[in-house]
PDB file of N, CA and C in Angstrom:
ATOM      1  N   UNK A  70      24.993 -16.727 -12.594  1.00  0.00           N
ATOM      2  CA  UNK A  70      23.587 -16.448 -12.974  1.00  0.00           C
ATOM      3  C   UNK A  70      22.769 -16.006 -11.766  1.00  0.00           C
ATOM      4  N   UNK A  71      22.960 -16.673 -10.625  1.00  0.00           N
ATOM      5  CA  UNK A  71      22.115 -16.368  -9.468  1.00  0.00           C
ATOM      6  C   UNK A  71      22.345 -14.953  -8.937  1.00  0.00           C
ATOM      7  N   UNK A  72      23.617 -14.557  -8.876  1.00  0.00           N
ATOM      8  CA  UNK A  72      23.897 -13.231  -8.300  1.00  0.00           C
ATOM      9  C   UNK A  72      23.297 -12.104  -9.143  1.00  0.00           C
ATOM     10  N   UNK A  73      23.560 -12.038 -10.459  1.00  0.00           N
ATOM     11  CA  UNK A  73      22.959 -10.963 -11.273  1.00  0.00           C
ATOM     12  C   UNK A  73      21.425 -11.015 -11.233  1.00  0.00           C
ATOM     13  N   UNK A  74      20.870 -12.216 -11.307  1.00  0.00           N
ATOM     14  CA  UNK A  74      19.406 -12.332 -11.292  1.00  0.00           C
ATOM     15  C   UNK A  74      18.844 -11.775  -9.992  1.00  0.00           C
ATOM     16  N   UNK A  75      19.458 -12.130  -8.881  1.00  0.00           N
ATOM     17  CA  UNK A  75      18.954 -11.643  -7.592  1.00  0.00           C
ATOM     18  C   UNK A  75      19.049 -10.121  -7.533  1.00  0.00           C
ATOM     19  N   UNK A  76      20.140  -9.575  -8.071  1.00  0.00           N
ATOM     20  CA  UNK A  76      20.286  -8.110  -8.064  1.00  0.00           C
ATOM     21  C   UNK A  76      19.197  -7.479  -8.915  1.00  0.00           C
ATOM     22  N   UNK A  77      18.975  -8.051 -10.098  1.00  0.00           N
ATOM     23  CA  UNK A  77      17.949  -7.502 -10.996  1.00  0.00           C
ATOM     24  C   UNK A  77      16.574  -7.610 -10.345  1.00  0.00           C
ATOM     25  N   UNK A  78      16.276  -8.775  -9.744  1.00  0.00           N
ATOM     26  CA  UNK A  78      14.969  -8.967  -9.117  1.00  0.00           C
ATOM     27  C   UNK A  78      14.784  -7.983  -7.967  1.00  0.00           C
ATOM     28  N   UNK A  79      15.829  -7.820  -7.158  1.00  0.00           N
ATOM     29  CA  UNK A  79      15.705  -6.877  -6.029  1.00  0.00           C
ATOM     30  C   UNK A  79      15.460  -5.472  -6.553  1.00  0.00           C
ATOM     31  N   UNK A  80      16.205  -5.084  -7.596  1.00  0.00           N
ATOM     32  CA  UNK A  80      16.034  -3.750  -8.163  1.00  0.00           C
ATOM     33  C   UNK A  80      14.633  -3.569  -8.722  1.00  0.00           C
ATOM     34  N   UNK A  81      14.154  -4.572  -9.460  1.00  0.00           N
ATOM     35  CA  UNK A  81      12.811  -4.467 -10.049  1.00  0.00           C
ATOM     36  C   UNK A  81      11.757  -4.430  -8.950  1.00  0.00           C
ATOM     37  N   UNK A  82      11.947  -5.205  -7.891  1.00  0.00           N
ATOM     38  CA  UNK A  82      10.986  -5.206  -6.788  1.00  0.00           C
ATOM     39  C   UNK A  82      10.941  -3.836  -6.128  1.00  0.00           C
ATOM     40  N   UNK A  83      12.127  -3.268  -5.905  1.00  0.00           N
ATOM     41  CA  UNK A  83      12.163  -1.943  -5.284  1.00  0.00           C
ATOM     42  C   UNK A  83      11.463  -0.931  -6.178  1.00  0.00           C
ATOM     43  N   UNK A  84      11.755  -0.978  -7.478  1.00  0.00           N
ATOM     44  CA  UNK A  84      11.116  -0.045  -8.406  1.00  0.00           C
ATOM     45  C   UNK A  84       9.607  -0.255  -8.410  1.00  0.00           C
ATOM     46  N   UNK A  85       9.175  -1.518  -8.439  1.00  0.00           N
ATOM     47  CA  UNK A  85       7.746  -1.811  -8.459  1.00  0.00           C
ATOM     48  C   UNK A  85       7.060  -1.291  -7.207  1.00  0.00           C
ATOM     49  N   UNK A  86       7.684  -1.515  -6.047  1.00  0.00           N
ATOM     50  CA  UNK A  86       7.076  -1.026  -4.799  1.00  0.00           C
ATOM     51  C   UNK A  86       6.990   0.490  -4.810  1.00  0.00           C
ATOM     52  N   UNK A  87       8.053   1.147  -5.268  1.00  0.00           N
ATOM     53  CA  UNK A  87       8.042   2.611  -5.321  1.00  0.00           C
ATOM     54  C   UNK A  87       6.953   3.087  -6.270  1.00  0.00           C
ATOM     55  N   UNK A  88       6.836   2.427  -7.429  1.00  0.00           N
ATOM     56  CA  UNK A  88       5.809   2.826  -8.398  1.00  0.00           C
ATOM     57  C   UNK A  88       4.417   2.653  -7.801  1.00  0.00           C
ATOM     58  N   UNK A  89       4.185   1.523  -7.132  1.00  0.00           N
ATOM     59  CA  UNK A  89       2.859   1.265  -6.548  1.00  0.00           C
ATOM     60  C   UNK A  89       2.559   2.321  -5.485  1.00  0.00           C
ATOM     61  N   UNK A  90       3.540   2.624  -4.652  1.00  0.00           N
ATOM     62  CA  UNK A  90       3.310   3.600  -3.576  1.00  0.00           C
ATOM     63  C   UNK A  90       3.044   4.980  -4.163  1.00  0.00           C
ATOM     64  N   UNK A  91       3.799   5.345  -5.213  1.00  0.00           N
ATOM     65  CA  UNK A  91       3.648   6.690  -5.786  1.00  0.00           C
ATOM     66  C   UNK A  91       2.373   6.786  -6.630  1.00  0.00           C
ATOM     67  N   UNK A  92       2.089   5.728  -7.382  1.00  0.00           N
ATOM     68  CA  UNK A  92       0.921   5.774  -8.275  1.00  0.00           C
ATOM     69  C   UNK A  92      -0.383   5.617  -7.495  1.00  0.00           C
ATOM     70  N   UNK A  93      -0.439   4.648  -6.589  1.00  0.00           N
ATOM     71  CA  UNK A  93      -1.679   4.393  -5.851  1.00  0.00           C
ATOM     72  C   UNK A  93      -1.409   4.514  -4.347  1.00  0.00           C
ATOM     73  N   UNK A  94      -1.580   5.697  -3.779  1.00  0.00           N
ATOM     74  CA  UNK A  94      -1.326   5.883  -2.344  1.00  0.00           C
ATOM     75  C   UNK A  94      -2.279   5.092  -1.463  1.00  0.00           C
ATOM     76  N   UNK A  95      -3.385   4.597  -2.034  1.00  0.00           N
ATOM     77  CA  UNK A  95      -4.358   3.862  -1.234  1.00  0.00           C
ATOM     78  C   UNK A  95      -3.920   2.414  -1.022  1.00  0.00           C
ATOM     79  N   UNK A  96      -2.974   1.933  -1.825  1.00  0.00           N
ATOM     80  CA  UNK A  96      -2.568   0.532  -1.731  1.00  0.00           C
ATOM     81  C   UNK A  96      -2.041   0.148  -0.334  1.00  0.00           C
ATOM     82  N   UNK A  97      -1.093   0.913   0.244  1.00  0.00           N
ATOM     83  CA  UNK A  97      -0.582   0.517   1.568  1.00  0.00           C
ATOM     84  C   UNK A  97      -1.678   0.474   2.643  1.00  0.00           C
ATOM     85  N   UNK A  98      -2.737   1.246   2.440  1.00  0.00           N
ATOM     86  CA  UNK A  98      -3.816   1.294   3.434  1.00  0.00           C
ATOM     87  C   UNK A  98      -4.768   0.108   3.296  1.00  0.00           C
ATOM     88  N   UNK A  99      -4.588  -0.695   2.238  1.00  0.00           N
ATOM     89  CA  UNK A  99      -5.499  -1.830   2.028  1.00  0.00           C
ATOM     90  C   UNK A  99      -5.442  -2.773   3.215  1.00  0.00           C
ATOM     91  N   UNK A 100      -4.245  -2.995   3.766  1.00  0.00           N
ATOM     92  CA  UNK A 100      -4.124  -3.936   4.884  1.00  0.00           C
ATOM     93  C   UNK A 100      -4.839  -3.395   6.122  1.00  0.00           C
ATOM     94  N   UNK A 101      -5.013  -2.068   6.191  1.00  0.00           N
ATOM     95  CA  UNK A 101      -5.675  -1.479   7.365  1.00  0.00           C
ATOM     96  C   UNK A 101      -7.195  -1.495   7.227  1.00  0.00           C
ATOM     97  N   UNK A 102      -7.674  -1.687   5.991  1.00  0.00           N
ATOM     98  CA  UNK A 102      -9.124  -1.652   5.778  1.00  0.00           C
ATOM     99  C   UNK A 102      -9.809  -2.772   6.540  1.00  0.00           C
ATOM    100  N   UNK A 103     -11.037  -2.566   6.999  1.00  0.00           N
ATOM    101  CA  UNK A 103     -11.802  -3.615   7.677  1.00  0.00           C
ATOM    102  C   UNK A 103     -12.199  -4.716   6.697  1.00  0.00           C
ATOM    103  N   UNK A 104     -12.696  -5.826   7.220  1.00  0.00           N
ATOM    104  CA  UNK A 104     -13.088  -6.942   6.358  1.00  0.00           C
ATOM    105  C   UNK A 104     -14.169  -6.492   5.382  1.00  0.00           C
ATOM    106  N   UNK A 105     -15.114  -5.687   5.861  1.00  0.00           N
ATOM    107  CA  UNK A 105     -16.175  -5.177   4.981  1.00  0.00           C
ATOM    108  C   UNK A 105     -16.031  -3.660   4.843  1.00  0.00           C
ATOM    109  N   UNK A 106     -15.393  -3.213   3.758  1.00  0.00           N
ATOM    110  CA  UNK A 106     -15.205  -1.770   3.570  1.00  0.00           C
ATOM    111  C   UNK A 106     -16.527  -1.060   3.316  1.00  0.00           C
ATOM    112  N   UNK A 107     -16.546   0.238   3.580  1.00  0.00           N
ATOM    113  CA  UNK A 107     -17.764   1.010   3.336  1.00  0.00           C
ATOM    114  C   UNK A 107     -18.017   1.114   1.842  1.00  0.00           C
ATOM    115  N   UNK A 108     -19.199   1.573   1.467  1.00  0.00           N
ATOM    116  CA  UNK A 108     -19.573   1.653   0.052  1.00  0.00           C
ATOM    117  C   UNK A 108     -18.580   2.500  -0.754  1.00  0.00           C
ATOM    118  N   UNK A 109     -18.220   3.689  -0.291  1.00  0.00           N
ATOM    119  CA  UNK A 109     -17.291   4.517  -1.079  1.00  0.00           C
ATOM    120  C   UNK A 109     -15.957   3.821  -1.298  1.00  0.00           C
ATOM    121  N   UNK A 110     -15.413   3.158  -0.273  1.00  0.00           N
ATOM    122  CA  UNK A 110     -14.141   2.465  -0.415  1.00  0.00           C
ATOM    123  C   UNK A 110     -14.270   1.314  -1.400  1.00  0.00           C
ATOM    124  N   UNK A 111     -15.388   0.598  -1.345  1.00  0.00           N
ATOM    125  CA  UNK A 111     -15.598  -0.515  -2.266  1.00  0.00           C
ATOM    126  C   UNK A 111     -15.679   0.003  -3.700  1.00  0.00           C
ATOM    127  N   UNK A 112     -16.265   1.165  -3.882  1.00  0.00           N
ATOM    128  CA  UNK A 112     -16.357   1.739  -5.226  1.00  0.00           C
ATOM    129  C   UNK A 112     -14.976   2.154  -5.720  1.00  0.00           C
ATOM    130  N   UNK A 113     -14.168   2.693  -4.815  1.00  0.00           N
ATOM    131  CA  UNK A 113     -12.821   3.113  -5.199  1.00  0.00           C
ATOM    132  C   UNK A 113     -11.970   1.912  -5.569  1.00  0.00           C
ATOM    133  N   UNK A 114     -12.110   0.823  -4.818  1.00  0.00           N
ATOM    134  CA  UNK A 114     -11.268  -0.365  -5.045  1.00  0.00           C
ATOM    135  C   UNK A 114     -12.167  -1.544  -5.429  1.00  0.00           C
ATOM    136  N   UNK A 115     -12.425  -1.721  -6.736  1.00  0.00           N
ATOM    137  CA  UNK A 115     -13.323  -2.794  -7.175  1.00  0.00           C
ATOM    138  C   UNK A 115     -12.777  -4.186  -6.873  1.00  0.00           C
ATOM    139  N   UNK A 116     -11.452  -4.317  -6.686  1.00  0.00           N
ATOM    140  CA  UNK A 116     -10.874  -5.641  -6.447  1.00  0.00           C
ATOM    141  C   UNK A 116     -11.332  -6.211  -5.105  1.00  0.00           C
ATOM    142  N   UNK A 117     -11.762  -5.346  -4.182  1.00  0.00           N
ATOM    143  CA  UNK A 117     -12.206  -5.833  -2.871  1.00  0.00           C
ATOM    144  C   UNK A 117     -13.600  -6.438  -2.942  1.00  0.00           C
ATOM    145  N   UNK A 118     -14.331  -6.144  -4.008  1.00  0.00           N
ATOM    146  CA  UNK A 118     -15.657  -6.731  -4.165  1.00  0.00           C
ATOM    147  C   UNK A 118     -15.496  -8.222  -4.370  1.00  0.00           C
TER     148      UNK A 118
END
């Protein structure tokens, strides 16, 4: 059970990361954003509010 599950989880994680990177190119840059983003950035990413 553990081996197949780990393979499936790794595959799904890889797919999810690829989807996030391809769908939302701004996501990887979130870690680079300052603590207080500018108004336009805050409007683009409501989750930072």
